[in-house]
Every structure is written in C-alpha cells, then in structure tokens.
PDB file of C-alpha atoms in Angstrom:
ATOM      1  CA  GLY Y  53       8.871 -21.930  -7.914  1.00  0.00           C
ATOM      2  CA  ASP Y  54       5.548 -21.780  -5.894  1.00  0.00           C
ATOM      3  CA  SER Y  55       2.414 -20.723  -6.823  1.00  0.00           C
ATOM      4  CA  VAL Y  56      -1.186 -20.203  -5.222  1.00  0.00           C
ATOM      5  CA  THR Y  57      -4.290 -20.117  -7.480  1.00  0.00           C
ATOM      6  CA  GLN Y  58      -7.545 -18.371  -6.227  1.00  0.00           C
ATOM      7  CA  THR Y  59     -10.189 -18.899  -8.865  1.00  0.00           C
ATOM      8  CA  GLU Y  60     -12.381 -16.356  -7.877  1.00  0.00           C
ATOM      9  CA  GLY Y  61     -11.903 -12.576  -7.916  1.00  0.00           C
ATOM     10  CA  LEU Y  62     -15.130 -11.239  -6.778  1.00  0.00           C
ATOM     11  CA  VAL Y  63     -17.766 -13.324  -4.383  1.00  0.00           C
ATOM     12  CA  THR Y  64     -20.789 -11.504  -3.607  1.00  0.00           C
ATOM     13  CA  LEU Y  65     -23.292 -13.327  -0.924  1.00  0.00           C
ATOM     14  CA  THR Y  66     -26.090 -12.239   1.382  1.00  0.00           C
ATOM     15  CA  LYS Y  67     -25.468 -12.445   4.724  1.00  0.00           C
ATOM     16  CA  GLY Y  68     -25.992 -15.252   6.701  1.00  0.00           C
ATOM     17  CA  LEU Y  69     -25.171 -17.591   3.814  1.00  0.00           C
ATOM     18  CA  PRO Y  70     -22.010 -20.024   3.600  1.00  0.00           C
ATOM     19  CA  VAL Y  71     -19.374 -19.300   1.722  1.00  0.00           C
ATOM     20  CA  MET Y  72     -16.130 -21.388   0.463  1.00  0.00           C
ATOM     21  CA  LEU Y  73     -12.927 -19.147  -1.097  1.00  0.00           C
ATOM     22  CA  ASN Y  74     -10.786 -21.960  -3.153  1.00  0.00           C
ATOM     23  CA  CYS Y  75      -7.169 -22.032  -2.838  1.00  0.00           C
ATOM     24  CA  THR Y  76      -5.038 -24.516  -4.361  1.00  0.00           C
ATOM     25  CA  TYR Y  77      -0.944 -24.480  -4.505  1.00  0.00           C
ATOM     26  CA  GLN Y  78       1.936 -26.029  -5.911  1.00  0.00           C
ATOM     27  CA  THR Y  79       5.218 -26.491  -4.002  1.00  0.00           C
ATOM     28  CA  THR Y  80       7.548 -29.097  -3.912  1.00  0.00           C
ATOM     29  CA  TYR Y  81       8.370 -28.606  -0.135  1.00  0.00           C
ATOM     30  CA  SER Y  82       6.535 -29.162   2.923  1.00  0.00           C
ATOM     31  CA  PRO Y  83       3.607 -27.138   2.726  1.00  0.00           C
ATOM     32  CA  PHE Y  84       2.974 -24.400   5.038  1.00  0.00           C
ATOM     33  CA  LEU Y  85      -0.628 -22.571   4.111  1.00  0.00           C
ATOM     34  CA  PHE Y  86      -1.964 -19.128   5.347  1.00  0.00           C
ATOM     35  CA  TRP Y  87      -5.161 -17.100   5.037  1.00  0.00           C
ATOM     36  CA  TYR Y  88      -4.933 -13.240   5.358  1.00  0.00           C
ATOM     37  CA  VAL Y  89      -7.779 -10.818   5.318  1.00  0.00           C
ATOM     38  CA  GLN Y  90      -7.072  -7.092   4.443  1.00  0.00           C
ATOM     39  CA  HIS Y  91     -10.190  -4.820   4.789  1.00  0.00           C
ATOM     40  CA  LEU Y  92     -10.047  -1.485   2.790  1.00  0.00           C
ATOM     41  CA  ASN Y  93      -6.897   0.797   3.641  1.00  0.00           C
ATOM     42  CA  GLU Y  94      -5.406  -1.661   6.049  1.00  0.00           C
ATOM     43  CA  ALA Y  95      -2.423  -4.123   6.411  1.00  0.00           C
ATOM     44  CA  PRO Y  96      -3.076  -7.807   5.721  1.00  0.00           C
ATOM     45  CA  LYS Y  97      -3.602  -9.818   8.930  1.00  0.00           C
ATOM     46  CA  LEU Y  98      -3.531 -13.466   9.683  1.00  0.00           C
ATOM     47  CA  LEU Y  99      -6.832 -15.077   9.659  1.00  0.00           C
ATOM     48  CA  LEU Y 100      -5.771 -18.885   9.884  1.00  0.00           C
ATOM     49  CA  LYS Y 101      -2.546 -21.075   8.992  1.00  0.00           C
ATOM     50  CA  SER Y 102      -1.650 -24.753   8.781  1.00  0.00           C
ATOM     51  CA  SER Y 103       1.052 -27.076   7.680  1.00  0.00           C
ATOM     52  CA  THR Y 104      -1.126 -30.497   9.211  1.00  0.00           C
ATOM     53  CA  ASP Y 105      -2.962 -32.811   6.674  1.00  0.00           C
ATOM     54  CA  ASN Y 106      -6.552 -33.206   6.948  1.00  0.00           C
ATOM     55  CA  LYS Y 107      -6.792 -31.317  10.516  1.00  0.00           C
ATOM     56  CA  ARG Y 108      -9.364 -28.156  10.533  1.00  0.00           C
ATOM     57  CA  THR Y 109      -8.349 -25.241  11.580  1.00  0.00           C
ATOM     58  CA  GLU Y 110     -10.928 -22.342  12.989  1.00  0.00           C
ATOM     59  CA  HIS Y 111     -10.883 -18.758  13.879  1.00  0.00           C
ATOM     60  CA  GLN Y 112     -13.415 -16.025  14.201  1.00  0.00           C
ATOM     61  CA  GLY Y 113     -16.282 -18.638  12.567  1.00  0.00           C
ATOM     62  CA  PHE Y 114     -13.605 -18.990   9.493  1.00  0.00           C
ATOM     63  CA  TYR Y 115     -12.065 -22.704   9.004  1.00  0.00           C
ATOM     64  CA  ALA Y 116     -10.238 -24.273   6.756  1.00  0.00           C
ATOM     65  CA  THR Y 117      -8.532 -28.017   6.175  1.00  0.00           C
ATOM     66  CA  LEU Y 118      -5.278 -28.782   4.267  1.00  0.00           C
ATOM     67  CA  HIS Y 119      -5.648 -31.221   1.852  1.00  0.00           C
ATOM     68  CA  LYS Y 120      -2.031 -32.520   0.796  1.00  0.00           C
ATOM     69  CA  SER Y 121      -3.844 -34.881  -2.039  1.00  0.00           C
ATOM     70  CA  SER Y 122      -5.421 -32.350  -3.874  1.00  0.00           C
ATOM     71  CA  SER Y 123      -3.005 -29.748  -2.771  1.00  0.00           C
ATOM     72  CA  SER Y 124      -5.746 -27.317  -1.506  1.00  0.00           C
ATOM     73  CA  PHE Y 125      -6.686 -24.985   1.791  1.00  0.00           C
ATOM     74  CA  HIS Y 126     -10.263 -23.937   1.105  1.00  0.00           C
ATOM     75  CA  LEU Y 127     -11.687 -21.085   3.124  1.00  0.00           C
ATOM     76  CA  GLN Y 128     -15.105 -21.164   4.260  1.00  0.00           C
ATOM     77  CA  LYS Y 129     -17.493 -19.860   6.922  1.00  0.00           C
ATOM     78  CA  SER Y 130     -20.972 -21.075   7.427  1.00  0.00           C
ATOM     79  CA  SER Y 131     -23.112 -17.904   8.007  1.00  0.00           C
ATOM     80  CA  VAL Y 132     -21.271 -14.710   6.599  1.00  0.00           C
ATOM     81  CA  GLN Y 133     -21.587 -11.428   8.237  1.00  0.00           C
ATOM     82  CA  LEU Y 134     -21.458  -7.724   6.825  1.00  0.00           C
ATOM     83  CA  SER Y 135     -18.149  -7.323   8.598  1.00  0.00           C
ATOM     84  CA  ASP Y 136     -16.569 -10.268   6.432  1.00  0.00           C
ATOM     85  CA  SER Y 137     -16.527  -7.833   3.624  1.00  0.00           C
ATOM     86  CA  ALA Y 138     -12.870  -8.080   2.744  1.00  0.00           C
ATOM     87  CA  LEU Y 139     -10.107  -8.783   0.290  1.00  0.00           C
ATOM     88  CA  TYR Y 140      -9.060 -12.534   1.262  1.00  0.00           C
ATOM     89  CA  PHE Y 141      -5.737 -14.157   0.299  1.00  0.00           C
ATOM     90  CA  CYS Y 142      -4.405 -17.357   0.376  1.00  0.00           C
ATOM     91  CA  ALA Y 143      -0.609 -17.703   0.981  1.00  0.00           C
ATOM     92  CA  LEU Y 144       2.275 -20.355   0.760  1.00  0.00           C
ATOM     93  CA  SER Y 145       5.017 -20.319   2.916  1.00  0.00           C
ATOM     94  CA  GLU Y 146       8.238 -22.053   2.014  1.00  0.00           C
ATOM     95  CA  THR Y 147       9.544 -24.059   4.845  1.00  0.00           C
ATOM     96  CA  ASN Y 148      12.961 -23.071   5.039  1.00  0.00           C
ATOM     97  CA  THR Y 149      12.931 -19.184   3.915  1.00  0.00           C
ATOM     98  CA  GLY Y 150       9.546 -18.298   4.940  1.00  0.00           C
ATOM     99  CA  LYS Y 151       9.191 -16.697   1.821  1.00  0.00           C
ATOM    100  CA  LEU Y 152       5.543 -16.045   1.466  1.00  0.00           C
ATOM    101  CA  THR Y 153       4.038 -16.438  -2.056  1.00  0.00           C
ATOM    102  CA  PHE Y 154       0.288 -14.904  -2.424  1.00  0.00           C
ATOM    103  CA  GLY Y 155      -2.596 -15.537  -4.314  1.00  0.00           C
ATOM    104  CA  ASP Y 156      -4.344 -13.028  -6.754  1.00  0.00           C
ATOM    105  CA  GLY Y 157      -6.914 -12.482  -3.658  1.00  0.00           C
ATOM    106  CA  THR Y 158     -10.873 -12.977  -3.548  1.00  0.00           C
ATOM    107  CA  VAL Y 159     -12.961  -9.989  -2.984  1.00  0.00           C
ATOM    108  CA  LEU Y 160     -15.792 -10.994  -0.815  1.00  0.00           C
ATOM    109  CA  THR Y 161     -18.738  -8.804  -0.715  1.00  0.00           C
ATOM    110  CA  VAL Y 162     -21.789  -9.318   1.917  1.00  0.00           C
ATOM    111  CA  LYS Y 163     -24.649  -7.401   1.427  1.00  0.00           C
ATOM    112  CA  PRO Y 164     -28.005  -7.054   3.794  1.00  0.00           C
TER     113      PRO Y 164
ATOM    114  CA  GLU G  57       2.875  -5.672  21.407  1.00  0.00           C
ATOM    115  CA  ALA G  58       4.146  -7.284  17.761  1.00  0.00           C
ATOM    116  CA  ALA G  59       4.422  -4.386  15.595  1.00  0.00           C
ATOM    117  CA  VAL G  60       5.922  -3.404  12.057  1.00  0.00           C
ATOM    118  CA  THR G  61       6.225   0.278  11.381  1.00  0.00           C
ATOM    119  CA  GLN G  62       6.571   1.720   8.002  1.00  0.00           C
ATOM    120  CA  SER G  63       7.639   5.387   6.733  1.00  0.00           C
ATOM    121  CA  PRO G  64       6.321   7.400   5.270  1.00  0.00           C
ATOM    122  CA  ARG G  65       3.023   6.368   5.128  1.00  0.00           C
ATOM    123  CA  ASN G  66       2.154   8.202   1.983  1.00  0.00           C
ATOM    124  CA  LYS G  67       4.880   9.822  -0.643  1.00  0.00           C
ATOM    125  CA  VAL G  68       4.681  11.652  -4.032  1.00  0.00           C
ATOM    126  CA  ALA G  69       7.868  11.349  -5.920  1.00  0.00           C
ATOM    127  CA  VAL G  70       9.008  12.640  -9.568  1.00  0.00           C
ATOM    128  CA  THR G  71      10.226  10.350 -12.120  1.00  0.00           C
ATOM    129  CA  GLY G  72      13.821  10.088 -11.861  1.00  0.00           C
ATOM    130  CA  GLY G  73      14.161  10.659  -8.576  1.00  0.00           C
ATOM    131  CA  LYS G  74      15.405   8.927  -5.427  1.00  0.00           C
ATOM    132  CA  VAL G  75      12.758   7.202  -3.222  1.00  0.00           C
ATOM    133  CA  THR G  76      13.664   5.288  -0.067  1.00  0.00           C
ATOM    134  CA  LEU G  77      11.310   3.506   2.055  1.00  0.00           C
ATOM    135  CA  SER G  78      11.707   2.317   5.786  1.00  0.00           C
ATOM    136  CA  CYS G  79      10.590  -0.308   7.779  1.00  0.00           C
ATOM    137  CA  ASN G  80      11.081  -1.014  11.571  1.00  0.00           C
ATOM    138  CA  GLN G  81      10.073  -4.015  13.460  1.00  0.00           C
ATOM    139  CA  THR G  82      10.545  -4.537  17.182  1.00  0.00           C
ATOM    140  CA  ASN G  83       9.557  -8.057  16.973  1.00  0.00           C
ATOM    141  CA  ASN G  84      13.143  -9.730  17.055  1.00  0.00           C
ATOM    142  CA  HIS G  85      12.246 -11.618  13.634  1.00  0.00           C
ATOM    143  CA  ASN G  86      14.981 -12.652  11.551  1.00  0.00           C
ATOM    144  CA  ASN G  87      13.234 -12.499   8.265  1.00  0.00           C
ATOM    145  CA  MET G  88      11.542  -9.385   6.858  1.00  0.00           C
ATOM    146  CA  TYR G  89      10.183  -8.555   3.525  1.00  0.00           C
ATOM    147  CA  TRP G  90       8.829  -5.908   0.871  1.00  0.00           C
ATOM    148  CA  TYR G  91       5.946  -6.461  -1.081  1.00  0.00           C
ATOM    149  CA  ARG G  92       3.837  -4.431  -3.325  1.00  0.00           C
ATOM    150  CA  GLN G  93       0.124  -4.791  -4.225  1.00  0.00           C
ATOM    151  CA  ASP G  94      -1.529  -3.606  -7.088  1.00  0.00           C
ATOM    152  CA  THR G  95      -4.933  -4.463  -8.132  1.00  0.00           C
ATOM    153  CA  GLY G  96      -5.374  -7.669  -9.884  1.00  0.00           C
ATOM    154  CA  HIS G  97      -1.588  -8.782  -8.866  1.00  0.00           C
ATOM    155  CA  GLY G  98      -2.341  -9.476  -5.285  1.00  0.00           C
ATOM    156  CA  LEU G  99       0.931  -9.296  -3.236  1.00  0.00           C
ATOM    157  CA  ARG G 100       4.117  -9.254  -4.881  1.00  0.00           C
ATOM    158  CA  LEU G 101       7.672  -9.982  -3.167  1.00  0.00           C
ATOM    159  CA  ILE G 102      10.215  -7.465  -4.220  1.00  0.00           C
ATOM    160  CA  HIS G 103      12.996  -8.414  -1.806  1.00  0.00           C
ATOM    161  CA  TYR G 104      13.547 -10.122   1.389  1.00  0.00           C
ATOM    162  CA  SER G 105      15.859 -10.847   3.915  1.00  0.00           C
ATOM    163  CA  TYR G 106      17.050 -13.467   6.464  1.00  0.00           C
ATOM    164  CA  GLY G 107      18.997 -11.053   8.788  1.00  0.00           C
ATOM    165  CA  ALA G 108      21.017  -7.970   9.592  1.00  0.00           C
ATOM    166  CA  GLY G 109      23.505  -7.713   6.432  1.00  0.00           C
ATOM    167  CA  SER G 110      21.510 -10.041   4.416  1.00  0.00           C
ATOM    168  CA  THR G 111      19.224  -9.278   1.222  1.00  0.00           C
ATOM    169  CA  GLU G 112      17.547 -11.686  -1.265  1.00  0.00           C
ATOM    170  CA  LYS G 113      15.834 -10.956  -4.665  1.00  0.00           C
ATOM    171  CA  GLY G 114      12.173 -11.682  -4.528  1.00  0.00           C
ATOM    172  CA  ASP G 115       9.841 -12.378  -7.844  1.00  0.00           C
ATOM    173  CA  ILE G 116       9.955  -8.744  -9.042  1.00  0.00           C
ATOM    174  CA  PRO G 117      13.621  -7.191  -7.780  1.00  0.00           C
ATOM    175  CA  ASP G 118      13.708  -5.168 -11.007  1.00  0.00           C
ATOM    176  CA  GLY G 119      14.023  -1.044 -10.227  1.00  0.00           C
ATOM    177  CA  TYR G 120      14.249  -1.702  -6.484  1.00  0.00           C
ATOM    178  CA  LYS G 121      17.374  -2.220  -3.699  1.00  0.00           C
ATOM    179  CA  ALA G 122      17.349  -3.237  -0.354  1.00  0.00           C
ATOM    180  CA  SER G 123      19.354  -2.612   2.511  1.00  0.00           C
ATOM    181  CA  ARG G 124      18.945  -4.500   5.891  1.00  0.00           C
ATOM    182  CA  PRO G 125      21.585  -2.930   8.040  1.00  0.00           C
ATOM    183  CA  SER G 126      20.061  -4.362  11.297  1.00  0.00           C
ATOM    184  CA  GLN G 127      17.581  -6.620  12.866  1.00  0.00           C
ATOM    185  CA  GLU G 128      15.143  -4.229  13.290  1.00  0.00           C
ATOM    186  CA  ASN G 129      15.609  -2.179  10.119  1.00  0.00           C
ATOM    187  CA  PHE G 130      14.955  -3.002   6.428  1.00  0.00           C
ATOM    188  CA  SER G 131      14.788  -0.275   3.622  1.00  0.00           C
ATOM    189  CA  LEU G 132      13.491  -0.485   0.288  1.00  0.00           C
ATOM    190  CA  ILE G 133      15.068   2.200  -2.207  1.00  0.00           C
ATOM    191  CA  LEU G 134      13.978   3.238  -5.623  1.00  0.00           C
ATOM    192  CA  GLU G 135      17.259   4.979  -7.296  1.00  0.00           C
ATOM    193  CA  LEU G 136      15.537   6.158 -10.387  1.00  0.00           C
ATOM    194  CA  ALA G 137      11.799   6.080  -9.619  1.00  0.00           C
ATOM    195  CA  THR G 138       9.629   5.471 -12.521  1.00  0.00           C
ATOM    196  CA  PRO G 139       5.320   5.780 -12.789  1.00  0.00           C
ATOM    197  CA  SER G 140       5.351   1.974 -13.205  1.00  0.00           C
ATOM    198  CA  GLN G 141       6.321   2.357  -9.798  1.00  0.00           C
ATOM    199  CA  THR G 142       3.361   3.566  -8.149  1.00  0.00           C
ATOM    200  CA  SER G 143       1.691   1.250  -5.943  1.00  0.00           C
ATOM    201  CA  VAL G 144       1.127   0.344  -2.008  1.00  0.00           C
ATOM    202  CA  TYR G 145       4.293  -1.119  -0.492  1.00  0.00           C
ATOM    203  CA  PHE G 146       3.884  -3.119   2.312  1.00  0.00           C
ATOM    204  CA  CYS G 147       6.779  -4.354   5.093  1.00  0.00           C
ATOM    205  CA  ALA G 148       6.474  -7.598   7.007  1.00  0.00           C
ATOM    206  CA  SER G 149       8.517  -9.548   9.619  1.00  0.00           C
ATOM    207  CA  GLY G 150       8.160 -13.297  10.695  1.00  0.00           C
ATOM    208  CA  ASP G 151      10.256 -16.288  10.965  1.00  0.00           C
ATOM    209  CA  ALA G 152      10.255 -19.272   8.546  1.00  0.00           C
ATOM    210  CA  PRO G 153       7.999 -22.097   9.542  1.00  0.00           C
ATOM    211  CA  GLY G 154       9.623 -24.072  12.461  1.00  0.00           C
ATOM    212  CA  GLN G 155      12.204 -21.348  13.269  1.00  0.00           C
ATOM    213  CA  GLY G 156      10.417 -19.733  15.767  1.00  0.00           C
ATOM    214  CA  ASP G 157       6.725 -18.894  17.345  1.00  0.00           C
ATOM    215  CA  ASN G 158       6.000 -16.455  14.632  1.00  0.00           C
ATOM    216  CA  GLN G 159       5.125 -18.512  11.682  1.00  0.00           C
ATOM    217  CA  ALA G 160       3.062 -15.950   9.672  1.00  0.00           C
ATOM    218  CA  PRO G 161       4.871 -12.357   8.977  1.00  0.00           C
ATOM    219  CA  LEU G 162       2.785  -9.551  10.475  1.00  0.00           C
ATOM    220  CA  PHE G 163       2.471  -6.683   8.065  1.00  0.00           C
ATOM    221  CA  GLY G 164       2.930  -3.045   8.449  1.00  0.00           C
ATOM    222  CA  GLU G 165       0.174  -0.185   7.637  1.00  0.00           C
ATOM    223  CA  GLY G 166       1.623   0.278   3.983  1.00  0.00           C
ATOM    224  CA  THR G 167       3.161   3.138   2.151  1.00  0.00           C
ATOM    225  CA  ARG G 168       1.327   4.503  -0.667  1.00  0.00           C
ATOM    226  CA  LEU G 169       3.559   5.615  -3.336  1.00  0.00           C
ATOM    227  CA  SER G 170       2.967   8.123  -6.116  1.00  0.00           C
ATOM    228  CA  VAL G 171       5.479   8.590  -8.693  1.00  0.00           C
ATOM    229  CA  LEU G 172       4.950  11.862 -11.206  1.00  0.00           C
TER     230      LEU G 172
END
C-alpha cells in the first residue's frame, strides 16, 4: 500500500534560519502530494499541494517541489518565524479515491 | 464558506458503552473520512466514504463502524468503547484529485474522546 515517510520527528530552530522538512513516499499510482500544518489544538490545514513533477509550489513563504524521480516532496522556508511553530504533515493521495495517507509528522519549534 | 462540523467536541465515555461521533459538511464533497490522531502515529484512517450509502474500511477499522446516510453526514460508531480508543478524532471531506475542485480534504475541528 501507499506510505509516507517523514524522517524528522522534531526540529528546533532559531528565528530567521532556513528549514527543510523531509518527505518521501511510495505509491503505485500517480502521486498527489500535500503538506498540512496543524497548530496546537486545531485542525490540520492545507499548506501546499502538487501533482506536477519538478514544479515548485509556494504558499505563505513555504515552498516544495515534487520530484517523482526520487519520490520526494520536501518542505522548505528560507526564514522561519515564531508563528511557524506547529506540527507539519506530509500526505499522499490516491488519485482514484482521494484517500489520504499521512506521514507521522514533524514538530517544528522556532525559538527567539 | 466551506466547512466541516463535528459533534460533540469533547466526549467522556465508559468502557463497553456505545459512542457515536457525528460529522456534517456543507461543501457538497463526495468523499468523507474519519481519522484518529495519537502521539507518535500521526493521522490514521479509520473509515471513508465515496458518497451517500457507501462506507469503506481504512487502515485501522477494527472496533469502529461508519454510516453515511446522506451526502452531508458521516458518523463514526464505537459499539463497545475501550480505553484504547481514547484519542482525538478528525472528520474530513473532499474530492478525489481530478474529480472536483477541492483536491485536498478539509478537516473538522476534531472530537476529543476519553474512554474510562
């Protein structure tokens, strides 16, 4: 079945530094990838999505590029802010059902 | 505005009791989902549905039933609740990629369930 791997469980950074959160996936279908962000006691909210190979997608200062050759969709930001502290999930959708498979998530903590 | 509404938001149940979690969406989405979220496991799919009258097993369906009586409503039923089902439950609605404009499921605010 489909799977998503996020290698970092916890990332702690100082404000203003760049960040990259890793996401790799496995699927036999054409991939549709998402990044969701979840703040404490809130619902997960869509941050980015992509199904186009080698095309960068951006939102709220975050960006990611789907690379089908390496089955990756890493999330990046050039300068993190305190408000970016949250739980980040990478997710993979089956193109025929819309079923979403999530990675275990990465907690990003940004310090002053 | 697109919305997914869950009720109740918090629930305390006794072991062996029946629990029903409700979800309503006003987005006219075909697909609806139930996930549970536990520390260290991320979001795991319990049941999902393609439309009224349909339910499908997700990755962890044991101990749960689902019901989709209409396009708007999707319920999760715990017939005999156990402490291991203590968790936060999220409902979501969306369309499969290529089948609609909303190609990323929209989540409700969650239900915090404690089974004592």
